[in-house]
């Protein structure tokens, strides 16, 4: 069970960034997104494909289509520069959790 | 303010053991499923293990199964990860994380503790 993300995405300040996560299990399991900055704890940004926690600005959104889930940042800000990880669960057996390889978002 | 604080990391030789601790403040660790996640230097996040609220149900990633043991002490409000037969590829920052049913996700993480396995 694998989740595949692009290693890097670059976006111009104020423009829209899209980070994809693909995996066969995503058609049946929810996907979650975490932001990770160096020296900081990971931060939940999207849960259950497209739900946003109260502490996350509304420029972050999520969507799902089949086996591909997308994190979209509309109007990217300098503070959005970070690594982003998708996460889901293996729906076989004990539901082990799996993270994607991570995508480094650069805001230029 | 709720916090999770990990400790116990350090330098250990291959084949050695280490016990990591994760202390909760502002929350009762015993009320939640708790997990360990690690990040090797320059690499991504990898799920390691989880424990249900009373410690009676545990699961492990294949890479650590049979070597690591997750446990908790409710009196000390602490989650543990006992790591045995350590290998070089166990070198990583280890994070503990709270799993919240409301989000079906990890909503609270510690800053992590570094484990280096090297001779």
mmCIF file with all atom_site columns, N, CA, C and O in Angstrom, chain A residues 93-96, chain B residues 38 47-49 58-69 81-82 84-85 87 90:
data_model
loop_
_atom_site.group_PDB
_atom_site.id
_atom_site.type_symbol
_atom_site.label_atom_id
_atom_site.label_alt_id
_atom_site.label_comp_id
_atom_site.label_asym_id
_atom_site.label_entity_id
_atom_site.label_seq_id
_atom_site.pdbx_PDB_ins_code
_atom_site.Cartn_x
_atom_site.Cartn_y
_atom_site.Cartn_z
_atom_site.occupancy
_atom_site.B_iso_or_equiv
_atom_site.pdbx_formal_charge
_atom_site.auth_seq_id
_atom_site.auth_comp_id
_atom_site.auth_asym_id
_atom_site.auth_atom_id
_atom_site.pdbx_PDB_model_num
ATOM 1   N N  . UNK A 1 93 ? -6.412 -5.835 6.756  1.00 0.00 ? 93 UNK A N  1
ATOM 2   C CA . UNK A 1 93 ? -5.875 -6.216 8.064  1.00 0.00 ? 93 UNK A CA 1
ATOM 3   C C  . UNK A 1 93 ? -6.044 -5.164 9.132  1.00 0.00 ? 93 UNK A C  1
ATOM 4   O O  . UNK A 1 93 ? -7.138 -4.633 9.322  1.00 0.00 ? 93 UNK A O  1
ATOM 5   N N  . UNK A 1 94 ? -4.960 -4.836 9.882  1.00 0.00 ? 94 UNK A N  1
ATOM 6   C CA . UNK A 1 94 ? -5.078 -3.982 11.072 1.00 0.00 ? 94 UNK A CA 1
ATOM 7   C C  . UNK A 1 94 ? -5.116 -2.488 10.775 1.00 0.00 ? 94 UNK A C  1
ATOM 8   O O  . UNK A 1 94 ? -4.978 -1.690 11.697 1.00 0.00 ? 94 UNK A O  1
ATOM 9   N N  . UNK A 1 95 ? -5.344 -2.093 9.538  1.00 0.00 ? 95 UNK A N  1
ATOM 10  C CA . UNK A 1 95 ? -5.449 -0.676 9.196  1.00 0.00 ? 95 UNK A CA 1
ATOM 11  C C  . UNK A 1 95 ? -4.192 0.092  9.596  1.00 0.00 ? 95 UNK A C  1
ATOM 12  O O  . UNK A 1 95 ? -4.271 1.108  10.275 1.00 0.00 ? 95 UNK A O  1
ATOM 13  N N  . UNK A 1 96 ? -3.049 -0.413 9.187  1.00 0.00 ? 96 UNK A N  1
ATOM 14  C CA . UNK A 1 96 ? -1.823 0.331  9.397  1.00 0.00 ? 96 UNK A CA 1
ATOM 15  C C  . UNK A 1 96 ? -1.907 1.658  8.663  1.00 0.00 ? 96 UNK A C  1
ATOM 16  O O  . UNK A 1 96 ? -2.495 1.763  7.590  1.00 0.00 ? 96 UNK A O  1
ATOM 17  N N  . UNK B 2 38 ? 7.839  8.422  12.971 1.00 0.00 ? 38 UNK B N  1
ATOM 18  C CA . UNK B 2 38 ? 9.242  8.827  12.912 1.00 0.00 ? 38 UNK B CA 1
ATOM 19  C C  . UNK B 2 38 ? 9.583  9.455  11.572 1.00 0.00 ? 38 UNK B C  1
ATOM 20  O O  . UNK B 2 38 ? 8.889  9.280  10.584 1.00 0.00 ? 38 UNK B O  1
ATOM 21  N N  . UNK B 2 47 ? 4.743  6.065  9.848  1.00 0.00 ? 47 UNK B N  1
ATOM 22  C CA . UNK B 2 47 ? 4.008  5.603  11.019 1.00 0.00 ? 47 UNK B CA 1
ATOM 23  C C  . UNK B 2 47 ? 4.738  4.403  11.639 1.00 0.00 ? 47 UNK B C  1
ATOM 24  O O  . UNK B 2 47 ? 5.217  3.526  10.915 1.00 0.00 ? 47 UNK B O  1
ATOM 25  N N  . UNK B 2 48 ? 4.801  4.369  12.969 1.00 0.00 ? 48 UNK B N  1
ATOM 26  C CA . UNK B 2 48 ? 5.547  3.325  13.676 1.00 0.00 ? 48 UNK B CA 1
ATOM 27  C C  . UNK B 2 48 ? 4.632  2.396  14.476 1.00 0.00 ? 48 UNK B C  1
ATOM 28  O O  . UNK B 2 48 ? 4.702  1.180  14.355 1.00 0.00 ? 48 UNK B O  1
ATOM 29  N N  . UNK B 2 49 ? 3.769  2.999  15.306 1.00 0.00 ? 49 UNK B N  1
ATOM 30  C CA . UNK B 2 49 ? 2.998  2.173  16.224 1.00 0.00 ? 49 UNK B CA 1
ATOM 31  C C  . UNK B 2 49 ? 1.822  2.949  16.788 1.00 0.00 ? 49 UNK B C  1
ATOM 32  O O  . UNK B 2 49 ? 1.819  4.188  16.758 1.00 0.00 ? 49 UNK B O  1
ATOM 33  N N  . UNK B 2 58 ? -2.630 -2.872 20.451 1.00 0.00 ? 58 UNK B N  1
ATOM 34  C CA . UNK B 2 58 ? -1.460 -2.213 19.884 1.00 0.00 ? 58 UNK B CA 1
ATOM 35  C C  . UNK B 2 58 ? -1.207 -2.747 18.472 1.00 0.00 ? 58 UNK B C  1
ATOM 36  O O  . UNK B 2 58 ? -1.556 -3.885 18.151 1.00 0.00 ? 58 UNK B O  1
ATOM 37  N N  . UNK B 2 59 ? -0.626 -1.900 17.645 1.00 0.00 ? 59 UNK B N  1
ATOM 38  C CA . UNK B 2 59 ? -0.243 -2.292 16.293 1.00 0.00 ? 59 UNK B CA 1
ATOM 39  C C  . UNK B 2 59 ? 1.114  -1.689 15.966 1.00 0.00 ? 59 UNK B C  1
ATOM 40  O O  . UNK B 2 59 ? 1.477  -0.635 16.524 1.00 0.00 ? 59 UNK B O  1
ATOM 41  N N  . UNK B 2 60 ? 1.815  -2.351 15.046 1.00 0.00 ? 60 UNK B N  1
ATOM 42  C CA . UNK B 2 60 ? 3.155  -1.908 14.692 1.00 0.00 ? 60 UNK B CA 1
ATOM 43  C C  . UNK B 2 60 ? 3.360  -1.980 13.186 1.00 0.00 ? 60 UNK B C  1
ATOM 44  O O  . UNK B 2 60 ? 2.801  -2.833 12.508 1.00 0.00 ? 60 UNK B O  1
ATOM 45  N N  . UNK B 2 61 ? 4.188  -1.084 12.680 1.00 0.00 ? 61 UNK B N  1
ATOM 46  C CA . UNK B 2 61 ? 4.632  -1.192 11.300 1.00 0.00 ? 61 UNK B CA 1
ATOM 47  C C  . UNK B 2 61 ? 5.495  -2.446 11.166 1.00 0.00 ? 61 UNK B C  1
ATOM 48  O O  . UNK B 2 61 ? 6.170  -2.861 12.120 1.00 0.00 ? 61 UNK B O  1
ATOM 49  N N  . UNK B 2 62 ? 5.463  -3.038 9.991  1.00 0.00 ? 62 UNK B N  1
ATOM 50  C CA . UNK B 2 62 ? 6.235  -4.266 9.777  1.00 0.00 ? 62 UNK B CA 1
ATOM 51  C C  . UNK B 2 62 ? 7.713  -4.067 10.103 1.00 0.00 ? 62 UNK B C  1
ATOM 52  O O  . UNK B 2 62 ? 8.379  -4.988 10.583 1.00 0.00 ? 62 UNK B O  1
ATOM 53  N N  . UNK B 2 63 ? 8.234  -2.881 9.841  1.00 0.00 ? 63 UNK B N  1
ATOM 54  C CA . UNK B 2 63 ? 9.663  -2.621 10.014 1.00 0.00 ? 63 UNK B CA 1
ATOM 55  C C  . UNK B 2 63 ? 10.111 -2.673 11.475 1.00 0.00 ? 63 UNK B C  1
ATOM 56  O O  . UNK B 2 63 ? 11.303 -2.818 11.749 1.00 0.00 ? 63 UNK B O  1
ATOM 57  N N  . UNK B 2 64 ? 9.180  -2.547 12.416 1.00 0.00 ? 64 UNK B N  1
ATOM 58  C CA . UNK B 2 64 ? 9.560  -2.544 13.839 1.00 0.00 ? 64 UNK B CA 1
ATOM 59  C C  . UNK B 2 64 ? 8.901  -3.673 14.619 1.00 0.00 ? 64 UNK B C  1
ATOM 60  O O  . UNK B 2 64 ? 9.192  -3.862 15.802 1.00 0.00 ? 64 UNK B O  1
ATOM 61  N N  . UNK B 2 65 ? 8.047  -4.426 13.959 1.00 0.00 ? 65 UNK B N  1
ATOM 62  C CA . UNK B 2 65 ? 7.308  -5.499 14.630 1.00 0.00 ? 65 UNK B CA 1
ATOM 63  C C  . UNK B 2 65 ? 8.287  -6.503 15.232 1.00 0.00 ? 65 UNK B C  1
ATOM 64  O O  . UNK B 2 65 ? 9.250  -6.927 14.588 1.00 0.00 ? 65 UNK B O  1
ATOM 65  N N  . UNK B 2 66 ? 8.042  -6.856 16.496 1.00 0.00 ? 66 UNK B N  1
ATOM 66  C CA . UNK B 2 66 ? 8.908  -7.799 17.184 1.00 0.00 ? 66 UNK B CA 1
ATOM 67  C C  . UNK B 2 66 ? 10.104 -7.157 17.854 1.00 0.00 ? 66 UNK B C  1
ATOM 68  O O  . UNK B 2 66 ? 10.816 -7.817 18.621 1.00 0.00 ? 66 UNK B O  1
ATOM 69  N N  . UNK B 2 67 ? 10.360 -5.888 17.575 1.00 0.00 ? 67 UNK B N  1
ATOM 70  C CA . UNK B 2 67 ? 11.505 -5.171 18.185 1.00 0.00 ? 67 UNK B CA 1
ATOM 71  C C  . UNK B 2 67 ? 11.056 -4.032 19.073 1.00 0.00 ? 67 UNK B C  1
ATOM 72  O O  . UNK B 2 67 ? 11.729 -3.711 20.056 1.00 0.00 ? 67 UNK B O  1
ATOM 73  N N  . UNK B 2 68 ? 9.959  -3.373 18.723 1.00 0.00 ? 68 UNK B N  1
ATOM 74  C CA . UNK B 2 68 ? 9.477  -2.209 19.476 1.00 0.00 ? 68 UNK B CA 1
ATOM 75  C C  . UNK B 2 68 ? 8.221  -2.597 20.249 1.00 0.00 ? 68 UNK B C  1
ATOM 76  O O  . UNK B 2 68 ? 7.415  -3.430 19.804 1.00 0.00 ? 68 UNK B O  1
ATOM 77  N N  . UNK B 2 69 ? 8.057  -1.951 21.395 1.00 0.00 ? 69 UNK B N  1
ATOM 78  C CA . UNK B 2 69 ? 6.856  -2.171 22.210 1.00 0.00 ? 69 UNK B CA 1
ATOM 79  C C  . UNK B 2 69 ? 6.310  -0.820 22.661 1.00 0.00 ? 69 UNK B C  1
ATOM 80  O O  . UNK B 2 69 ? 7.044  -0.031 23.277 1.00 0.00 ? 69 UNK B O  1
ATOM 81  N N  . UNK B 2 81 ? 7.782  4.131  24.168 1.00 0.00 ? 81 UNK B N  1
ATOM 82  C CA . UNK B 2 81 ? 8.159  3.266  23.065 1.00 0.00 ? 81 UNK B CA 1
ATOM 83  C C  . UNK B 2 81 ? 9.478  2.607  23.449 1.00 0.00 ? 81 UNK B C  1
ATOM 84  O O  . UNK B 2 81 ? 10.515 3.278  23.493 1.00 0.00 ? 81 UNK B O  1
ATOM 85  N N  . UNK B 2 82 ? 9.413  1.332  23.755 1.00 0.00 ? 82 UNK B N  1
ATOM 86  C CA . UNK B 2 82 ? 10.611 0.558  24.045 1.00 0.00 ? 82 UNK B CA 1
ATOM 87  C C  . UNK B 2 82 ? 11.163 0.041  22.731 1.00 0.00 ? 82 UNK B C  1
ATOM 88  O O  . UNK B 2 82 ? 10.459 -0.665 21.999 1.00 0.00 ? 82 UNK B O  1
ATOM 89  N N  . UNK B 2 84 ? 14.088 -2.090 20.934 1.00 0.00 ? 84 UNK B N  1
ATOM 90  C CA . UNK B 2 84 ? 15.133 -3.101 21.106 1.00 0.00 ? 84 UNK B CA 1
ATOM 91  C C  . UNK B 2 84 ? 15.738 -3.481 19.765 1.00 0.00 ? 84 UNK B C  1
ATOM 92  O O  . UNK B 2 84 ? 15.152 -3.200 18.707 1.00 0.00 ? 84 UNK B O  1
ATOM 93  N N  . UNK B 2 85 ? 16.882 -4.124 19.815 1.00 0.00 ? 85 UNK B N  1
ATOM 94  C CA . UNK B 2 85 ? 17.567 -4.588 18.591 1.00 0.00 ? 85 UNK B CA 1
ATOM 95  C C  . UNK B 2 85 ? 17.633 -3.478 17.554 1.00 0.00 ? 85 UNK B C  1
ATOM 96  O O  . UNK B 2 85 ? 17.306 -3.674 16.382 1.00 0.00 ? 85 UNK B O  1
ATOM 97  N N  . UNK B 2 87 ? 18.654 -0.775 14.824 1.00 0.00 ? 87 UNK B N  1
ATOM 98  C CA . UNK B 2 87 ? 19.448 -0.833 13.592 1.00 0.00 ? 87 UNK B CA 1
ATOM 99  C C  . UNK B 2 87 ? 19.703 0.584  13.107 1.00 0.00 ? 87 UNK B C  1
ATOM 100 O O  . UNK B 2 87 ? 19.024 1.531  13.503 1.00 0.00 ? 87 UNK B O  1
ATOM 101 N N  . UNK B 2 90 ? 16.874 2.705  11.966 1.00 0.00 ? 90 UNK B N  1
ATOM 102 C CA . UNK B 2 90 ? 15.939 3.236  12.963 1.00 0.00 ? 90 UNK B CA 1
ATOM 103 C C  . UNK B 2 90 ? 16.286 4.671  13.346 1.00 0.00 ? 90 UNK B C  1
ATOM 104 O O  . UNK B 2 90 ? 15.543 5.309  14.097 1.00 0.00 ? 90 UNK B O  1
#
